[in-house]
Amino acid sequence: MLSKSQISLLTSLQHKKFRRENGLFLVEGYKSIIEFVNSPYRIQTIYHTPGIAPKLLNLSRKINFQEISLSELQKISALKNPADAIAAVNIPEWAGFSDQDLKNKFTLVLDGVQDPGNMGTIIRTADWFGITNLVCSEDTVDVYNPKVVQATMGSLARMNISYTNLKEFLRSAKLPVYGALLNGKRIYKINFGTEGLVVMGNEGNGIRPEIEALISNAVTIPRIGGAESLNVAIATAIFCSEVAGKSAK
């Protein structure tokens, strides 16, 4: 049985302030939890209903397990229809990327992406294409937001993520900086090489001017039809496909 203090703590993790204060976030659903179990992330506790207990028998004994009722699971879940288990996972302490961490690979850089669904899709897509570095502006949505975590379907477990001042980060970058802009060279004509930073902008405003000034290679996804704009997650998928495909040749 969950205590009132446990319920209070776990429900508070739906808010960024309390996630940061406690150094914890929630992962819902057995399949997603397993992704984090098999990653460098440290699982504090897995709260589960009786029916899923047999599936958990082979997991590490270093993890705390607590069996709870379905009604208790519903109290701590951020979902309307909770899954079978919820894990409290430690937020890793990440000092940021060194020059060596960025060499010979592509890193996504997000400038003010706000929608949790977009962020989750971006992370899942990057994982598909083998891009594991993600640098976010300080006002980008928190990757440990429950909606983001859910949308990543476990891919978050394989990502290295840093929140930082993008101006300072890009100014010190020793790699090509590609940016998704309307007035750039067609993406299909770009030779991306094998490394670089790929900047994607805010859903409504794109890349802010002070960040755009630091982009060395403006890149455009050419519009053929009549749509006014591309969703940032879709645009990111196109960039990921291009840079991953060309660097793999």
JSON list of C-alpha atoms in Angstrom, two decimals:
[
{"chain": "A", "resi": 1, "resn": "MET", "atom": "CA", "xyz": [0.00, 0.00, 0.00]},
{"chain": "A", "resi": 2, "resn": "LEU", "atom": "CA", "xyz": [1.21, 3.46, -0.84]},
{"chain": "A", "resi": 3, "resn": "SER", "atom": "CA", "xyz": [1.49, 5.99, 1.95]},
{"chain": "A", "resi": 4, "resn": "LYS", "atom": "CA", "xyz": [0.08, 9.49, 1.60]},
{"chain": "A", "resi": 5, "resn": "SER", "atom": "CA", "xyz": [3.61, 10.88, 1.41]},
{"chain": "A", "resi": 6, "resn": "GLN", "atom": "CA", "xyz": [4.49, 8.46, -1.42]},
{"chain": "A", "resi": 7, "resn": "ILE", "atom": "CA", "xyz": [1.39, 9.44, -3.36]},
{"chain": "A", "resi": 8, "resn": "SER", "atom": "CA", "xyz": [2.17, 13.11, -2.81]},
{"chain": "A", "resi": 9, "resn": "LEU", "atom": "CA", "xyz": [5.75, 12.68, -4.01]},
{"chain": "A", "resi": 10, "resn": "LEU", "atom": "CA", "xyz": [4.88, 10.62, -7.07]},
{"chain": "A", "resi": 11, "resn": "THR", "atom": "CA", "xyz": [2.05, 12.87, -8.23]},
{"chain": "A", "resi": 12, "resn": "SER", "atom": "CA", "xyz": [4.26, 15.93, -7.73]},
{"chain": "A", "resi": 13, "resn": "LEU", "atom": "CA", "xyz": [6.68, 14.53, -10.33]},
{"chain": "A", "resi": 14, "resn": "GLN", "atom": "CA", "xyz": [4.22, 15.56, -13.03]},
{"chain": "A", "resi": 15, "resn": "HIS", "atom": "CA", "xyz": [5.61, 19.08, -12.48]},
{"chain": "A", "resi": 16, "resn": "LYS", "atom": "CA", "xyz": [9.08, 20.19, -13.54]},
{"chain": "A", "resi": 17, "resn": "LYS", "atom": "CA", "xyz": [9.80, 22.02, -10.26]},
{"chain": "A", "resi": 18, "resn": "PHE", "atom": "CA", "xyz": [9.34, 18.88, -8.18]},
{"chain": "A", "resi": 19, "resn": "ARG", "atom": "CA", "xyz": [11.14, 16.63, -10.65]},
{"chain": "A", "resi": 20, "resn": "ARG", "atom": "CA", "xyz": [14.18, 18.86, -10.29]},
{"chain": "A", "resi": 21, "resn": "GLU", "atom": "CA", "xyz": [13.87, 19.14, -6.51]},
{"chain": "A", "resi": 22, "resn": "ASN", "atom": "CA", "xyz": [13.66, 15.36, -6.07]},
{"chain": "A", "resi": 23, "resn": "GLY", "atom": "CA", "xyz": [15.89, 14.34, -8.97]},
{"chain": "A", "resi": 24, "resn": "LEU", "atom": "CA", "xyz": [13.25, 11.88, -10.18]},
{"chain": "A", "resi": 25, "resn": "PHE", "atom": "CA", "xyz": [10.88, 11.35, -13.09]},
{"chain": "A", "resi": 26, "resn": "LEU", "atom": "CA", "xyz": [8.28, 8.72, -13.94]},
{"chain": "A", "resi": 27, "resn": "VAL", "atom": "CA", "xyz": [8.25, 6.09, -16.66]},
{"chain": "A", "resi": 28, "resn": "GLU", "atom": "CA", "xyz": [4.95, 4.29, -17.32]},
{"chain": "A", "resi": 29, "resn": "GLY", "atom": "CA", "xyz": [4.41, 0.87, -18.84]},
{"chain": "A", "resi": 30, "resn": "TYR", "atom": "CA", "xyz": [6.44, -2.34, -18.70]},
{"chain": "A", "resi": 31, "resn": "LYS", "atom": "CA", "xyz": [7.98, -2.03, -22.17]},
{"chain": "A", "resi": 32, "resn": "SER", "atom": "CA", "xyz": [9.25, 1.50, -21.58]},
{"chain": "A", "resi": 33, "resn": "ILE", "atom": "CA", "xyz": [10.48, 0.63, -18.10]},
{"chain": "A", "resi": 34, "resn": "ILE", "atom": "CA", "xyz": [12.55, -2.25, -19.49]},
{"chain": "A", "resi": 35, "resn": "GLU", "atom": "CA", "xyz": [14.30, 0.19, -21.84]},
{"chain": "A", "resi": 36, "resn": "PHE", "atom": "CA", "xyz": [15.46, 2.18, -18.80]},
{"chain": "A", "resi": 37, "resn": "VAL", "atom": "CA", "xyz": [16.40, -0.94, -16.84]},
{"chain": "A", "resi": 38, "resn": "ASN", "atom": "CA", "xyz": [18.75, -1.85, -19.70]},
{"chain": "A", "resi": 39, "resn": "SER", "atom": "CA", "xyz": [20.35, 1.59, -19.81]},
{"chain": "A", "resi": 40, "resn": "PRO", "atom": "CA", "xyz": [22.70, 3.72, -17.68]},
{"chain": "A", "resi": 41, "resn": "TYR", "atom": "CA", "xyz": [19.67, 5.24, -15.92]},
{"chain": "A", "resi": 42, "resn": "ARG", "atom": "CA", "xyz": [19.17, 4.20, -12.30]},
{"chain": "A", "resi": 43, "resn": "ILE", "atom": "CA", "xyz": [15.73, 2.92, -11.36]},
{"chain": "A", "resi": 44, "resn": "GLN", "atom": "CA", "xyz": [14.73, 3.85, -7.82]},
{"chain": "A", "resi": 45, "resn": "THR", "atom": "CA", "xyz": [11.44, 1.92, -7.49]},
{"chain": "A", "resi": 46, "resn": "ILE", "atom": "CA", "xyz": [9.03, 0.06, -9.76]},
{"chain": "A", "resi": 47, "resn": "TYR", "atom": "CA", "xyz": [5.41, 0.26, -8.60]},
{"chain": "A", "resi": 48, "resn": "HIS", "atom": "CA", "xyz": [3.37, -2.53, -10.15]},
{"chain": "A", "resi": 49, "resn": "THR", "atom": "CA", "xyz": [0.04, -4.32, -10.01]},
{"chain": "A", "resi": 50, "resn": "PRO", "atom": "CA", "xyz": [-0.05, -8.01, -8.97]},
{"chain": "A", "resi": 51, "resn": "GLY", "atom": "CA", "xyz": [-0.68, -9.28, -12.49]},
{"chain": "A", "resi": 52, "resn": "ILE", "atom": "CA", "xyz": [2.68, -8.13, -13.83]},
{"chain": "A", "resi": 53, "resn": "ALA", "atom": "CA", "xyz": [4.79, -9.45, -10.94]},
{"chain": "A", "resi": 54, "resn": "PRO", "atom": "CA", "xyz": [5.98, -12.59, -12.82]},
{"chain": "A", "resi": 55, "resn": "LYS", "atom": "CA", "xyz": [7.46, -10.41, -15.60]},
{"chain": "A", "resi": 56, "resn": "LEU", "atom": "CA", "xyz": [9.59, -8.58, -13.05]},
{"chain": "A", "resi": 57, "resn": "LEU", "atom": "CA", "xyz": [11.23, -11.64, -11.50]},
{"chain": "A", "resi": 58, "resn": "ASN", "atom": "CA", "xyz": [14.30, -11.55, -13.74]},
{"chain": "A", "resi": 59, "resn": "LEU", "atom": "CA", "xyz": [15.05, -7.89, -13.26]},
{"chain": "A", "resi": 60, "resn": "SER", "atom": "CA", "xyz": [17.94, -6.66, -11.13]},
{"chain": "A", "resi": 61, "resn": "ARG", "atom": "CA", "xyz": [17.59, -7.22, -7.41]},
{"chain": "A", "resi": 62, "resn": "LYS", "atom": "CA", "xyz": [19.13, -3.76, -6.93]},
{"chain": "A", "resi": 63, "resn": "ILE", "atom": "CA", "xyz": [15.78, -2.27, -7.95]},
{"chain": "A", "resi": 64, "resn": "ASN", "atom": "CA", "xyz": [13.11, -1.72, -5.32]},
{"chain": "A", "resi": 65, "resn": "PHE", "atom": "CA", "xyz": [9.74, -3.25, -6.17]},
{"chain": "A", "resi": 66, "resn": "GLN", "atom": "CA", "xyz": [6.44, -2.30, -4.58]},
{"chain": "A", "resi": 67, "resn": "GLU", "atom": "CA", "xyz": [3.20, -4.06, -5.37]},
{"chain": "A", "resi": 68, "resn": "ILE", "atom": "CA", "xyz": [0.20, -1.74, -5.41]},
{"chain": "A", "resi": 69, "resn": "SER", "atom": "CA", "xyz": [-3.46, -1.92, -6.35]},
{"chain": "A", "resi": 70, "resn": "LEU", "atom": "CA", "xyz": [-4.90, -0.69, -9.63]},
{"chain": "A", "resi": 71, "resn": "SER", "atom": "CA", "xyz": [-6.64, 2.16, -7.82]},
{"chain": "A", "resi": 72, "resn": "GLU", "atom": "CA", "xyz": [-3.30, 3.26, -6.32]},
{"chain": "A", "resi": 73, "resn": "LEU", "atom": "CA", "xyz": [-1.69, 3.07, -9.75]},
{"chain": "A", "resi": 74, "resn": "GLN", "atom": "CA", "xyz": [-4.44, 5.32, -11.10]},
{"chain": "A", "resi": 75, "resn": "LYS", "atom": "CA", "xyz": [-3.72, 7.87, -8.38]},
{"chain": "A", "resi": 76, "resn": "ILE", "atom": "CA", "xyz": [-0.06, 8.27, -9.31]},
{"chain": "A", "resi": 77, "resn": "SER", "atom": "CA", "xyz": [-0.37, 7.90, -13.09]},
{"chain": "A", "resi": 78, "resn": "ALA", "atom": "CA", "xyz": [-0.42, 10.82, -15.52]},
{"chain": "A", "resi": 79, "resn": "LEU", "atom": "CA", "xyz": [-2.46, 8.73, -17.96]},
{"chain": "A", "resi": 80, "resn": "LYS", "atom": "CA", "xyz": [-6.22, 8.38, -18.21]},
{"chain": "A", "resi": 81, "resn": "ASN", "atom": "CA", "xyz": [-5.77, 4.64, -18.70]},
{"chain": "A", "resi": 82, "resn": "PRO", "atom": "CA", "xyz": [-2.68, 3.65, -16.68]},
{"chain": "A", "resi": 83, "resn": "ALA", "atom": "CA", "xyz": [-0.46, 0.80, -17.75]},
{"chain": "A", "resi": 84, "resn": "ASP", "atom": "CA", "xyz": [0.60, -2.06, -15.50]},
{"chain": "A", "resi": 85, "resn": "ALA", "atom": "CA", "xyz": [3.61, -0.44, -13.83]},
{"chain": "A", "resi": 86, "resn": "ILE", "atom": "CA", "xyz": [5.25, 2.90, -13.07]},
{"chain": "A", "resi": 87, "resn": "ALA", "atom": "CA", "xyz": [8.93, 3.41, -12.34]},
{"chain": "A", "resi": 88, "resn": "ALA", "atom": "CA", "xyz": [10.50, 6.28, -10.44]},
{"chain": "A", "resi": 89, "resn": "VAL", "atom": "CA", "xyz": [13.81, 6.92, -12.21]},
{"chain": "A", "resi": 90, "resn": "ASN", "atom": "CA", "xyz": [16.72, 9.11, -11.16]},
{"chain": "A", "resi": 91, "resn": "ILE", "atom": "CA", "xyz": [17.43, 12.12, -13.37]},
{"chain": "A", "resi": 92, "resn": "PRO", "atom": "CA", "xyz": [21.10, 11.75, -14.37]},
{"chain": "A", "resi": 93, "resn": "GLU", "atom": "CA", "xyz": [23.62, 14.44, -13.56]},
{"chain": "A", "resi": 94, "resn": "TRP", "atom": "CA", "xyz": [24.98, 15.54, -16.91]},
{"chain": "A", "resi": 95, "resn": "ALA", "atom": "CA", "xyz": [27.80, 18.06, -17.17]},
{"chain": "A", "resi": 96, "resn": "GLY", "atom": "CA", "xyz": [27.24, 18.73, -20.86]},
{"chain": "A", "resi": 97, "resn": "PHE", "atom": "CA", "xyz": [29.08, 17.72, -24.01]},
{"chain": "A", "resi": 98, "resn": "SER", "atom": "CA", "xyz": [32.82, 17.95, -24.52]},
{"chain": "A", "resi": 99, "resn": "ASP", "atom": "CA", "xyz": [34.32, 18.51, -27.98]},
{"chain": "A", "resi": 100, "resn": "GLN", "atom": "CA", "xyz": [35.18, 14.81, -28.03]},
{"chain": "A", "resi": 101, "resn": "ASP", "atom": "CA", "xyz": [31.56, 13.84, -27.35]},
{"chain": "A", "resi": 102, "resn": "LEU", "atom": "CA", "xyz": [30.48, 15.71, -30.49]},
{"chain": "A", "resi": 103, "resn": "LYS", "atom": "CA", "xyz": [33.17, 14.52, -32.89]},
{"chain": "A", "resi": 104, "resn": "ASN", "atom": "CA", "xyz": [32.38, 12.19, -35.79]},
{"chain": "A", "resi": 105, "resn": "LYS", "atom": "CA", "xyz": [28.64, 12.25, -35.20]},
{"chain": "A", "resi": 106, "resn": "PHE", "atom": "CA", "xyz": [25.62, 14.47, -35.61]},
{"chain": "A", "resi": 107, "resn": "THR", "atom": "CA", "xyz": [23.98, 16.25, -32.70]},
{"chain": "A", "resi": 108, "resn": "LEU", "atom": "CA", "xyz": [20.47, 17.70, -32.70]},
{"chain": "A", "resi": 109, "resn": "VAL", "atom": "CA", "xyz": [20.13, 21.20, -31.27]},
{"chain": "A", "resi": 110, "resn": "LEU", "atom": "CA", "xyz": [16.63, 22.38, -30.30]},
{"chain": "A", "resi": 111, "resn": "ASP", "atom": "CA", "xyz": [15.90, 26.08, -30.02]},
{"chain": "A", "resi": 112, "resn": "GLY", "atom": "CA", "xyz": [12.73, 26.58, -27.98]},
{"chain": "A", "resi": 113, "resn": "VAL", "atom": "CA", "xyz": [10.72, 23.48, -28.94]},
{"chain": "A", "resi": 114, "resn": "GLN", "atom": "CA", "xyz": [7.69, 23.64, -26.65]},
{"chain": "A", "resi": 115, "resn": "ASP", "atom": "CA", "xyz": [5.26, 20.83, -27.42]},
{"chain": "A", "resi": 116, "resn": "PRO", "atom": "CA", "xyz": [5.80, 17.61, -25.41]},
{"chain": "A", "resi": 117, "resn": "GLY", "atom": "CA", "xyz": [4.46, 15.48, -28.26]},
{"chain": "A", "resi": 118, "resn": "ASN", "atom": "CA", "xyz": [6.90, 17.04, -30.70]},
{"chain": "A", "resi": 119, "resn": "MET", "atom": "CA", "xyz": [9.77, 16.54, -28.30]},
{"chain": "A", "resi": 120, "resn": "GLY", "atom": "CA", "xyz": [8.87, 12.89, -27.74]},
{"chain": "A", "resi": 121, "resn": "THR", "atom": "CA", "xyz": [8.62, 12.27, -31.48]},
{"chain": "A", "resi": 122, "resn": "ILE", "atom": "CA", "xyz": [11.95, 14.00, -32.09]},
{"chain": "A", "resi": 123, "resn": "ILE", "atom": "CA", "xyz": [13.68, 11.80, -29.51]},
{"chain": "A", "resi": 124, "resn": "ARG", "atom": "CA", "xyz": [12.12, 8.62, -30.87]},
{"chain": "A", "resi": 125, "resn": "THR", "atom": "CA", "xyz": [13.03, 9.58, -34.43]},
{"chain": "A", "resi": 126, "resn": "ALA", "atom": "CA", "xyz": [16.60, 10.50, -33.52]},
{"chain": "A", "resi": 127, "resn": "ASP", "atom": "CA", "xyz": [16.98, 7.14, -31.78]},
{"chain": "A", "resi": 128, "resn": "TRP", "atom": "CA", "xyz": [15.75, 5.36, -34.93]},
{"chain": "A", "resi": 129, "resn": "PHE", "atom": "CA", "xyz": [18.45, 7.04, -36.99]},
{"chain": "A", "resi": 130, "resn": "GLY", "atom": "CA", "xyz": [21.18, 6.45, -34.39]},
{"chain": "A", "resi": 131, "resn": "ILE", "atom": "CA", "xyz": [21.49, 10.08, -33.30]},
{"chain": "A", "resi": 132, "resn": "THR", "atom": "CA", "xyz": [21.96, 10.03, -29.53]},
{"chain": "A", "resi": 133, "resn": "ASN", "atom": "CA", "xyz": [23.13, 13.57, -28.69]},
{"chain": "A", "resi": 134, "resn": "LEU", "atom": "CA", "xyz": [20.54, 16.26, -28.01]},
{"chain": "A", "resi": 135, "resn": "VAL", "atom": "CA", "xyz": [21.33, 19.83, -26.95]},
{"chain": "A", "resi": 136, "resn": "CYS", "atom": "CA", "xyz": [18.37, 21.97, -25.85]},
{"chain": "A", "resi": 137, "resn": "SER", "atom": "CA", "xyz": [17.93, 25.66, -25.18]},
{"chain": "A", "resi": 138, "resn": "GLU", "atom": "CA", "xyz": [17.02, 26.43, -21.60]},
{"chain": "A", "resi": 139, "resn": "ASP", "atom": "CA", "xyz": [13.41, 27.22, -22.59]},
{"chain": "A", "resi": 140, "resn": "THR", "atom": "CA", "xyz": [12.87, 23.97, -24.47]},
{"chain": "A", "resi": 141, "resn": "VAL", "atom": "CA", "xyz": [10.28, 21.62, -22.95]},
{"chain": "A", "resi": 142, "resn": "ASP", "atom": "CA", "xyz": [11.63, 19.32, -20.24]},
{"chain": "A", "resi": 143, "resn": "VAL", "atom": "CA", "xyz": [12.43, 15.85, -21.63]},
{"chain": "A", "resi": 144, "resn": "TYR", "atom": "CA", "xyz": [11.32, 14.34, -18.31]},
{"chain": "A", "resi": 145, "resn": "ASN", "atom": "CA", "xyz": [7.81, 15.76, -18.68]},
{"chain": "A", "resi": 146, "resn": "PRO", "atom": "CA", "xyz": [5.48, 12.71, -18.44]},
{"chain": "A", "resi": 147, "resn": "LYS", "atom": "CA", "xyz": [3.99, 13.41, -21.89]},
{"chain": "A", "resi": 148, "resn": "VAL", "atom": "CA", "xyz": [7.47, 13.56, -23.43]},
{"chain": "A", "resi": 149, "resn": "VAL", "atom": "CA", "xyz": [8.60, 10.37, -21.70]},
{"chain": "A", "resi": 150, "resn": "GLN", "atom": "CA", "xyz": [5.47, 8.55, -22.86]},
{"chain": "A", "resi": 151, "resn": "ALA", "atom": "CA", "xyz": [5.86, 9.77, -26.44]},
{"chain": "A", "resi": 152, "resn": "THR", "atom": "CA", "xyz": [9.47, 8.55, -26.67]},
{"chain": "A", "resi": 153, "resn": "MET", "atom": "CA", "xyz": [8.33, 4.92, -26.15]},
{"chain": "A", "resi": 154, "resn": "GLY", "atom": "CA", "xyz": [11.57, 4.16, -24.29]},
{"chain": "A", "resi": 155, "resn": "SER", "atom": "CA", "xyz": [13.94, 5.90, -26.72]},
{"chain": "A", "resi": 156, "resn": "LEU", "atom": "CA", "xyz": [14.77, 8.51, -24.08]},
{"chain": "A", "resi": 157, "resn": "ALA", "atom": "CA", "xyz": [16.80, 5.80, -22.32]},
{"chain": "A", "resi": 158, "resn": "ARG", "atom": "CA", "xyz": [19.37, 5.91, -25.14]},
{"chain": "A", "resi": 159, "resn": "MET", "atom": "CA", "xyz": [19.76, 9.68, -25.44]},
{"chain": "A", "resi": 160, "resn": "ASN", "atom": "CA", "xyz": [22.43, 12.00, -24.04]},
{"chain": "A", "resi": 161, "resn": "ILE", "atom": "CA", "xyz": [20.69, 15.30, -23.29]},
{"chain": "A", "resi": 162, "resn": "SER", "atom": "CA", "xyz": [21.96, 18.69, -22.21]},
{"chain": "A", "resi": 163, "resn": "TYR", "atom": "CA", "xyz": [20.14, 21.97, -21.50]},
{"chain": "A", "resi": 164, "resn": "THR", "atom": "CA", "xyz": [22.36, 24.99, -22.00]},
{"chain": "A", "resi": 165, "resn": "ASN", "atom": "CA", "xyz": [22.75, 28.52, -23.30]},
{"chain": "A", "resi": 166, "resn": "LEU", "atom": "CA", "xyz": [22.67, 27.88, -27.05]},
{"chain": "A", "resi": 167, "resn": "LYS", "atom": "CA", "xyz": [24.50, 31.09, -27.97]},
{"chain": "A", "resi": 168, "resn": "GLU", "atom": "CA", "xyz": [27.47, 30.13, -25.84]},
{"chain": "A", "resi": 169, "resn": "PHE", "atom": "CA", "xyz": [27.34, 26.52, -27.00]},
{"chain": "A", "resi": 170, "resn": "LEU", "atom": "CA", "xyz": [27.25, 27.36, -30.71]},
{"chain": "A", "resi": 171, "resn": "ARG", "atom": "CA", "xyz": [29.89, 30.09, -30.40]},
{"chain": "A", "resi": 172, "resn": "SER", "atom": "CA", "xyz": [32.33, 27.56, -28.98]},
{"chain": "A", "resi": 173, "resn": "ALA", "atom": "CA", "xyz": [31.39, 24.80, -31.43]},
{"chain": "A", "resi": 174, "resn": "LYS", "atom": "CA", "xyz": [34.18, 23.45, -33.60]},
{"chain": "A", "resi": 175, "resn": "LEU", "atom": "CA", "xyz": [31.82, 21.70, -36.01]},
{"chain": "A", "resi": 176, "resn": "PRO", "atom": "CA", "xyz": [29.65, 22.74, -38.95]},
{"chain": "A", "resi": 177, "resn": "VAL", "atom": "CA", "xyz": [26.33, 24.20, -37.77]},
{"chain": "A", "resi": 178, "resn": "TYR", "atom": "CA", "xyz": [23.34, 23.39, -39.99]},
{"chain": "A", "resi": 179, "resn": "GLY", "atom": "CA", "xyz": [20.05, 25.17, -39.44]},
{"chain": "A", "resi": 180, "resn": "ALA", "atom": "CA", "xyz": [16.52, 24.51, -40.70]},
{"chain": "A", "resi": 181, "resn": "LEU", "atom": "CA", "xyz": [15.66, 27.81, -42.39]},
{"chain": "A", "resi": 182, "resn": "LEU", "atom": "CA", "xyz": [13.40, 28.98, -45.22]},
{"chain": "A", "resi": 183, "resn": "ASN", "atom": "CA", "xyz": [16.14, 30.72, -47.17]},
{"chain": "A", "resi": 184, "resn": "GLY", "atom": "CA", "xyz": [18.79, 28.01, -47.25]},
{"chain": "A", "resi": 185, "resn": "LYS", "atom": "CA", "xyz": [20.22, 25.54, -49.70]},
{"chain": "A", "resi": 186, "resn": "ARG", "atom": "CA", "xyz": [17.99, 22.59, -50.60]},
{"chain": "A", "resi": 187, "resn": "ILE", "atom": "CA", "xyz": [18.56, 19.77, -48.14]},
{"chain": "A", "resi": 188, "resn": "TYR", "atom": "CA", "xyz": [18.96, 17.20, -50.92]},
{"chain": "A", "resi": 189, "resn": "LYS", "atom": "CA", "xyz": [21.89, 19.15, -52.34]},
{"chain": "A", "resi": 190, "resn": "ILE", "atom": "CA", "xyz": [23.83, 19.40, -49.07]},
{"chain": "A", "resi": 191, "resn": "ASN", "atom": "CA", "xyz": [26.91, 17.31, -48.40]},
{"chain": "A", "resi": 192, "resn": "PHE", "atom": "CA", "xyz": [26.58, 16.87, -44.64]},
{"chain": "A", "resi": 193, "resn": "GLY", "atom": "CA", "xyz": [29.74, 14.85, -44.24]},
{"chain": "A", "resi": 194, "resn": "THR", "atom": "CA", "xyz": [30.09, 12.78, -41.08]},
{"chain": "A", "resi": 195, "resn": "GLU", "atom": "CA", "xyz": [29.64, 15.29, -38.25]},
{"chain": "A", "resi": 196, "resn": "GLY", "atom": "CA", "xyz": [27.91, 18.49, -37.28]},
{"chain": "A", "resi": 197, "resn": "LEU", "atom": "CA", "xyz": [25.22, 20.25, -35.29]},
{"chain": "A", "resi": 198, "resn": "VAL", "atom": "CA", "xyz": [21.66, 20.38, -36.68]},
{"chain": "A", "resi": 199, "resn": "VAL", "atom": "CA", "xyz": [19.55, 23.25, -35.28]},
{"chain": "A", "resi": 200, "resn": "MET", "atom": "CA", "xyz": [15.75, 23.03, -35.29]},
{"chain": "A", "resi": 201, "resn": "GLY", "atom": "CA", "xyz": [13.56, 25.91, -34.15]},
{"chain": "A", "resi": 202, "resn": "ASN", "atom": "CA", "xyz": [10.41, 26.69, -32.22]},
{"chain": "A", "resi": 203, "resn": "GLU", "atom": "CA", "xyz": [7.06, 25.46, -33.57]},
{"chain": "A", "resi": 204, "resn": "GLY", "atom": "CA", "xyz": [5.70, 28.94, -34.29]},
{"chain": "A", "resi": 205, "resn": "ASN", "atom": "CA", "xyz": [8.73, 31.20, -34.58]},
{"chain": "A", "resi": 206, "resn": "GLY", "atom": "CA", "xyz": [11.47, 28.97, -35.92]},
{"chain": "A", "resi": 207, "resn": "ILE", "atom": "CA", "xyz": [15.08, 29.64, -34.98]},
{"chain": "A", "resi": 208, "resn": "ARG", "atom": "CA", "xyz": [15.51, 32.92, -33.10]},
{"chain": "A", "resi": 209, "resn": "PRO", "atom": "CA", "xyz": [17.65, 35.60, -34.80]},
{"chain": "A", "resi": 210, "resn": "GLU", "atom": "CA", "xyz": [20.58, 35.45, -32.37]},
{"chain": "A", "resi": 211, "resn": "ILE", "atom": "CA", "xyz": [20.88, 31.70, -32.94]},
{"chain": "A", "resi": 212, "resn": "GLU", "atom": "CA", "xyz": [20.38, 32.01, -36.70]},
{"chain": "A", "resi": 213, "resn": "ALA", "atom": "CA", "xyz": [23.40, 34.35, -36.80]},
{"chain": "A", "resi": 214, "resn": "LEU", "atom": "CA", "xyz": [25.58, 31.48, -35.57]},
{"chain": "A", "resi": 215, "resn": "ILE", "atom": "CA", "xyz": [24.48, 29.00, -38.25]},
{"chain": "A", "resi": 216, "resn": "SER", "atom": "CA", "xyz": [27.14, 28.35, -40.87]},
{"chain": "A", "resi": 217, "resn": "ASN", "atom": "CA", "xyz": [24.93, 26.33, -43.24]},
{"chain": "A", "resi": 218, "resn": "ALA", "atom": "CA", "xyz": [21.30, 27.34, -43.84]},
{"chain": "A", "resi": 219, "resn": "VAL", "atom": "CA", "xyz": [19.28, 24.36, -45.06]},
{"chain": "A", "resi": 220, "resn": "THR", "atom": "CA", "xyz": [15.77, 24.29, -46.52]},
{"chain": "A", "resi": 221, "resn": "ILE", "atom": "CA", "xyz": [13.34, 21.43, -47.03]},
{"chain": "A", "resi": 222, "resn": "PRO", "atom": "CA", "xyz": [11.84, 22.49, -50.38]},
{"chain": "A", "resi": 223, "resn": "ARG", "atom": "CA", "xyz": [8.08, 23.01, -50.47]},
{"chain": "A", "resi": 224, "resn": "ILE", "atom": "CA", "xyz": [6.34, 21.38, -53.40]},
{"chain": "A", "resi": 225, "resn": "GLY", "atom": "CA", "xyz": [2.71, 21.61, -52.31]},
{"chain": "A", "resi": 226, "resn": "GLY", "atom": "CA", "xyz": [0.65, 24.34, -50.67]},
{"chain": "A", "resi": 227, "resn": "ALA", "atom": "CA", "xyz": [1.18, 23.74, -46.94]},
{"chain": "A", "resi": 228, "resn": "GLU", "atom": "CA", "xyz": [2.31, 26.83, -45.05]},
{"chain": "A", "resi": 229, "resn": "SER", "atom": "CA", "xyz": [4.83, 25.03, -42.88]},
{"chain": "A", "resi": 230, "resn": "LEU", "atom": "CA", "xyz": [6.16, 21.68, -41.66]},
{"chain": "A", "resi": 231, "resn": "ASN", "atom": "CA", "xyz": [5.71, 20.35, -38.14]},
{"chain": "A", "resi": 232, "resn": "VAL", "atom": "CA", "xyz": [9.08, 20.57, -36.37]},
{"chain": "A", "resi": 233, "resn": "ALA", "atom": "CA", "xyz": [9.11, 16.85, -35.54]},
{"chain": "A", "resi": 234, "resn": "ILE", "atom": "CA", "xyz": [8.48, 15.95, -39.20]},
{"chain": "A", "resi": 235, "resn": "ALA", "atom": "CA", "xyz": [11.16, 18.40, -40.35]},
{"chain": "A", "resi": 236, "resn": "THR", "atom": "CA", "xyz": [13.57, 16.89, -37.84]},
{"chain": "A", "resi": 237, "resn": "ALA", "atom": "CA", "xyz": [12.83, 13.41, -39.18]},
{"chain": "A", "resi": 238, "resn": "ILE", "atom": "CA", "xyz": [13.74, 14.55, -42.70]},
{"chain": "A", "resi": 239, "resn": "PHE", "atom": "CA", "xyz": [17.01, 16.05, -41.44]},
{"chain": "A", "resi": 240, "resn": "CYS", "atom": "CA", "xyz": [17.81, 12.90, -39.44]},
{"chain": "A", "resi": 241, "resn": "SER", "atom": "CA", "xyz": [17.19, 10.73, -42.49]},
{"chain": "A", "resi": 242, "resn": "GLU", "atom": "CA", "xyz": [19.48, 12.87, -44.64]},
{"chain": "A", "resi": 243, "resn": "VAL", "atom": "CA", "xyz": [22.39, 13.18, -42.24]},
{"chain": "A", "resi": 244, "resn": "ALA", "atom": "CA", "xyz": [22.23, 9.55, -41.12]},
{"chain": "A", "resi": 245, "resn": "GLY", "atom": "CA", "xyz": [21.87, 8.22, -44.64]},
{"chain": "A", "resi": 246, "resn": "LYS", "atom": "CA", "xyz": [24.67, 10.25, -46.16]},
{"chain": "A", "resi": 247, "resn": "SER", "atom": "CA", "xyz": [27.10, 9.72, -43.30]},
{"chain": "A", "resi": 248, "resn": "ALA", "atom": "CA", "xyz": [26.50, 5.95, -43.52]},
{"chain": "A", "resi": 249, "resn": "LYS", "atom": "CA", "xyz": [27.48, 5.73, -47.20]}
]
